[in-house]
Coordinates of C-alpha atoms and ligand atoms in Angstrom, one line a residue:
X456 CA 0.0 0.0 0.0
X457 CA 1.4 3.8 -0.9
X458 CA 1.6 5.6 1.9
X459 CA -0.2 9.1 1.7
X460 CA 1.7 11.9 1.0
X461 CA -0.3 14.2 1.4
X462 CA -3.9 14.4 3.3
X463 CA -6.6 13.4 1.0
X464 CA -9.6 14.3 0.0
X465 CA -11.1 12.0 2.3
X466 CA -9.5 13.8 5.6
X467 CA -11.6 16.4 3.9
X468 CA -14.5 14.6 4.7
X469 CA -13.6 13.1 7.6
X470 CA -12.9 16.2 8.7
X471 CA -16.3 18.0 8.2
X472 CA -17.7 14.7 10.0
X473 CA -15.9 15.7 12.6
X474 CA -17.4 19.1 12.5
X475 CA -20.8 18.4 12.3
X476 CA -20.3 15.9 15.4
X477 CA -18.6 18.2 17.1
X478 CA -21.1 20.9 16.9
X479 CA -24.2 18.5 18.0
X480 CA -21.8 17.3 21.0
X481 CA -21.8 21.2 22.0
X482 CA -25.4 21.7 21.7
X483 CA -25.5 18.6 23.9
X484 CA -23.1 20.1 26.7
X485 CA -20.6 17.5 26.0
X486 CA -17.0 17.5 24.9
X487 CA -16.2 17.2 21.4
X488 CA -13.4 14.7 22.5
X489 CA -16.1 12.7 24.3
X490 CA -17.4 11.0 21.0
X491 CA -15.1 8.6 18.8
X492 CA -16.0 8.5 14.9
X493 CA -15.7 4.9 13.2
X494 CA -15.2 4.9 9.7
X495 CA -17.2 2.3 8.0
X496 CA -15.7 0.4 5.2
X497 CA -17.8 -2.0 3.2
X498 CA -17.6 -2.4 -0.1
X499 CA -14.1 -0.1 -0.6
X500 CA -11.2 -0.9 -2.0
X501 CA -7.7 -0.5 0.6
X502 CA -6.5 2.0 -1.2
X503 CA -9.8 4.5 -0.1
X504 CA -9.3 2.9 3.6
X505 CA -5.7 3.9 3.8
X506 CA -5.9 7.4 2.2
X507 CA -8.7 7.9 4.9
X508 CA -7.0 6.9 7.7
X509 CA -5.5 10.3 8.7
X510 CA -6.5 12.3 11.8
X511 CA -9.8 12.2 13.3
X512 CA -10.4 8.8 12.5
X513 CA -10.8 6.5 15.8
X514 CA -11.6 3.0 14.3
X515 CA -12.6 1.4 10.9
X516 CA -15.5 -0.6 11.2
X517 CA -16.1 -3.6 8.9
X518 CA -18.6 -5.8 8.2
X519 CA -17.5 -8.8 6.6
X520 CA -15.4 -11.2 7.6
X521 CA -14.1 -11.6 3.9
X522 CA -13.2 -7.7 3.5
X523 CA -11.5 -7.8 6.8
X524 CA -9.2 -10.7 5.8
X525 CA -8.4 -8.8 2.5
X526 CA -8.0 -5.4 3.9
X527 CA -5.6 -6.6 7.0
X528 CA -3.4 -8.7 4.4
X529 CA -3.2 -5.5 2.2
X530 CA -2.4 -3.0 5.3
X531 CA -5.2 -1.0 4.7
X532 CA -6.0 0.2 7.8
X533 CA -2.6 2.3 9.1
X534 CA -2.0 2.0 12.8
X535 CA -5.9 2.1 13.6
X536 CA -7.7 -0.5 15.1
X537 CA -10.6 -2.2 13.6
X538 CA -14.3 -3.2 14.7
X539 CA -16.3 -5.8 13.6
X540 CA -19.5 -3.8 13.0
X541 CA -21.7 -6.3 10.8
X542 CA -23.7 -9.3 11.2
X543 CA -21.4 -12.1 12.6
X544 CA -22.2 -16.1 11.2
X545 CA -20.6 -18.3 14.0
X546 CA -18.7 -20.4 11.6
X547 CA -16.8 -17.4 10.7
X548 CA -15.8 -16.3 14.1
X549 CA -12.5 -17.5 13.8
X550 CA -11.3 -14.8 11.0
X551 CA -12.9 -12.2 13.2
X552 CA -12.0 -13.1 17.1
X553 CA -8.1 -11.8 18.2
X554 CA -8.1 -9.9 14.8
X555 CA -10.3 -6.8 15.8
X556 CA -10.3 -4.6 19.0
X557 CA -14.2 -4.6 19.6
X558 CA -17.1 -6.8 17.9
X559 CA -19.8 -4.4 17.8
X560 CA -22.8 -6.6 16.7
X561 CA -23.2 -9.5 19.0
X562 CA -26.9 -10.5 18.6
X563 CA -27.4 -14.4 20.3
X564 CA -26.3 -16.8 22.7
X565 CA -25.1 -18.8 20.5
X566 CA -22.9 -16.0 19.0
X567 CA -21.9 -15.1 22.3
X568 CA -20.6 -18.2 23.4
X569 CA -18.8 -18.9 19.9
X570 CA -16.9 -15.8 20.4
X571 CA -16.1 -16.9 23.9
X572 CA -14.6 -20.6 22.9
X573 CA -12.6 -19.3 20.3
X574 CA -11.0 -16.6 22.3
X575 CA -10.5 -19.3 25.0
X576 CA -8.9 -21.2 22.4
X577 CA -6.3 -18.3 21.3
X578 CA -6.0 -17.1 25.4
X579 CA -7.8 -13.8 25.1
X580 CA -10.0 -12.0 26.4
X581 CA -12.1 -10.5 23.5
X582 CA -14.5 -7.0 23.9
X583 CA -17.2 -7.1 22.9
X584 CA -21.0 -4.4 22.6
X585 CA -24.1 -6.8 22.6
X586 CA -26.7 -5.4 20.0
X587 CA -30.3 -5.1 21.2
X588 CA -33.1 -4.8 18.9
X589 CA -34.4 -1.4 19.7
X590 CA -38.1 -0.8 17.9
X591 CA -38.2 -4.3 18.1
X592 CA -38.2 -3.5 13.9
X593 CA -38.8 -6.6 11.5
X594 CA -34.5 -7.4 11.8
X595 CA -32.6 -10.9 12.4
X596 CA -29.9 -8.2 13.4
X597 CA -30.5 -7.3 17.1
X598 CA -31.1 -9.5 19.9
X599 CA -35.2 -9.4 21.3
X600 CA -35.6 -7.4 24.0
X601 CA -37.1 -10.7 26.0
X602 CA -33.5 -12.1 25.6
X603 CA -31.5 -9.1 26.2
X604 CA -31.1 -9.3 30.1
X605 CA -30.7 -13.4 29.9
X606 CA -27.4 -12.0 27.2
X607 CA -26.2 -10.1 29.4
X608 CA -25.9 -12.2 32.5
X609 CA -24.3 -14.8 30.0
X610 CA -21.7 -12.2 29.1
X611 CA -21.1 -11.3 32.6
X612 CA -20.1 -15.1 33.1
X613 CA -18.2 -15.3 30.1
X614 CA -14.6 -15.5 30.9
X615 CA -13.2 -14.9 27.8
X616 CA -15.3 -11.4 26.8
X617 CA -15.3 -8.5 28.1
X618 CA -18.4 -6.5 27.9
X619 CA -18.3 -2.5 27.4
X620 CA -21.3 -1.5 25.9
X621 CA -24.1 -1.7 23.4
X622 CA -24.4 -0.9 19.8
X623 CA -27.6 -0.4 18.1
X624 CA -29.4 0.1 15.0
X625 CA -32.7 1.6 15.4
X626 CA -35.4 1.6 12.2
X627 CA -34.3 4.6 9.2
X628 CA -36.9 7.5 9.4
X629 CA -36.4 9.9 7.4
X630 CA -37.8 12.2 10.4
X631 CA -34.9 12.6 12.8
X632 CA -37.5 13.5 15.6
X633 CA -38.5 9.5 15.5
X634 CA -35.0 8.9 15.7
X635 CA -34.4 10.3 18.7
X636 CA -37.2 8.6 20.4
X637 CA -35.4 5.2 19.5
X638 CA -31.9 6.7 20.3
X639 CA -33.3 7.8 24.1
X640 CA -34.6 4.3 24.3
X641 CA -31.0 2.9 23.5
X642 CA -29.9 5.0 26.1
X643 CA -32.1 4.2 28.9
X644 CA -31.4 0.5 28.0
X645 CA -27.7 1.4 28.3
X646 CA -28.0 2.9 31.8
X647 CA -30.0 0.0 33.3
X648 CA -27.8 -2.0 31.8
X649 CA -24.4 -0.5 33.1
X650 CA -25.9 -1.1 36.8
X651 CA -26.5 -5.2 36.3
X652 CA -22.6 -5.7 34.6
X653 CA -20.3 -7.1 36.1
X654 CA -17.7 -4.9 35.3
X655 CA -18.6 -1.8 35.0
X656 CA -15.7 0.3 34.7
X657 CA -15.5 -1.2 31.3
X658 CA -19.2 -0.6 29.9
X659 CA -18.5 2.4 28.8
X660 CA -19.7 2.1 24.8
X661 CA -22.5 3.5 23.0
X662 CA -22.3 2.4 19.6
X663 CA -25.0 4.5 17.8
X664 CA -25.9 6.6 14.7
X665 CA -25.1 6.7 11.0
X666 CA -24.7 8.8 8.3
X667 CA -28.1 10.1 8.0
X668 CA -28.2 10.1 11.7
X669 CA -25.2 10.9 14.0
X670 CA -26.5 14.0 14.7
X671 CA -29.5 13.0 16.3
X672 CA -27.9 9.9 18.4
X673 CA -25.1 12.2 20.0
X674 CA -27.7 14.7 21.2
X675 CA -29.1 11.6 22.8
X676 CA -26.0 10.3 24.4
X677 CA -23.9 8.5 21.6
X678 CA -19.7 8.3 22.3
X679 CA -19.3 6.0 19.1
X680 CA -20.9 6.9 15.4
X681 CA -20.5 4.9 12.9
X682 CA -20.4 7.1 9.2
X683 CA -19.6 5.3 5.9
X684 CA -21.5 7.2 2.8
X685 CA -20.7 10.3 4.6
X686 CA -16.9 10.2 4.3
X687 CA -16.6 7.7 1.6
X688 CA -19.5 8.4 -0.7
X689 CA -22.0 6.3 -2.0
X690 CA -21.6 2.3 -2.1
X691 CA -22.7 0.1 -5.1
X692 CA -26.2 -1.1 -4.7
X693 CA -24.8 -4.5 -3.8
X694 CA -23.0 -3.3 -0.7
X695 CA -25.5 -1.3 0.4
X696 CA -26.9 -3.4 3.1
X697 CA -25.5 -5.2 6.0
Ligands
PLP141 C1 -23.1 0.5 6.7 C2 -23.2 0.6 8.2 C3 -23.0 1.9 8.8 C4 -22.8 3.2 8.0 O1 -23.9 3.5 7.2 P1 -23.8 4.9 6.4 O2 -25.2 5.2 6.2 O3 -23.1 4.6 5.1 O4 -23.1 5.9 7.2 C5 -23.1 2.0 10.1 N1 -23.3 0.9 10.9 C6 -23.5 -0.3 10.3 C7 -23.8 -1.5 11.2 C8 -23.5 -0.5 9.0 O5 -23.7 -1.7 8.4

């Protein structure tokens, strides 16, 4: 991979992500530095990931355990570390445990305790968010609300995981009002939930808001957006959805 020589036209965009998230973090009486921005990189090539990763950047986040093979092998990602953002299969937790500093989007027991083994197996401990299905919206993403607590004292017992937050991904409106009501929801789930972990110093994360939505989810307590389109552009139709 060619090393930048100069900064992009991506740290442009970045950049003015940056400014927009600051901004809503100020009308929110919270420090800028407060909120990390993960750049999310489906569908692009290497080359985009590593002319993006300049300042501002926290984390990229990826979706596919494919494109995360290809784009470590290729260098892609700079010194920044990764998350696994997207919907995780169990048989392909081994390419994605030990290779990524956070899985974002665990969604089932059965998930949970895949990612567990495996990082048993390599002598890790691996951090994880759990992903509740907030709207209870038709999606196999996040995990029922009925099963949510029963996750969470599974994660607690999990040696091998360490739990610091939730991610979520509420219903699109094109009303950011609506939105916020699902955003405030996520955060009152967060709260309660930081008082039943068992570590709580470490449940810290609240994965939540996208593109067409950051703005909304910081004013409602977000420290962790997650913006593709808006620094990179728009993605072929393929690539479009999780
Ligand atoms: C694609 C994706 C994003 C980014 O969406 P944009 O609208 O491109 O900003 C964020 N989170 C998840 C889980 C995604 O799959």
């Amino acid at each position: 991979m060619s090393r930048p020589t100069q900064p992009s036209a991506l740290w442009e965009k970045v950049h003015h992500s940056r400014e927009q998230m600051a901004a809503a973090a100020k009308s929110a009486g919270r420090p800028p530095e407060e909120i990390m921005l993960c750049a999310v990189v489906k569908g692009r090539t290497s080359q985009e990931i590593f002319s993006s990763a300049g300042p501002g950047i926290d984390c990229f986040g990826e979706n596919r355990a494919q494109e995360l093979m290809v784009h470590g092998r290729e260098d892609a990602y700079g010194d920044k570390p990764v998350h696994f953002i997207g919907h995780l299969q169990t048989n392909k937790v081994r390419q994605v445990v030990g290779k990524v500093a956070l899985i974002q989007s665990v969604n089932s027991l059965r998930l949970l305790s895949a990612i567990n083994m495996e990082a048993h197996r390599q002598g890790i401990i691996q951090n994880i968010l759990l992903e509740p299905n907030i709207g209870d919206v038709d999606s196999k993403m996040g995990i029922p609300l009925a099963e949510f607590w029963p996750l969470l004292e599974q994660a607690n017992q999990a040696e091998h995981i360490c739990l610091q937050g939730l991610m979520a991904i509420p219903p699109a409106f094109d009303n950011s009002d609506q939105s916020r009501r699902y955003f405030a929801q996520t955060r009152r789930l967060f709260e309660q939930a930081q008082t039943r972990c068992k570590a709580q110093v470490n449940f810290t994360i609240l994965s939540m808001g996208m593109s067409g939505s950051f703005i909304a989810a910081i004013l409602e307590g977000a420290n962790l957006v997650r913006i593709g389109t808006g620094i990179y552009g728009q993605r072929p139709e393929a690539q479009r959805t999780r």
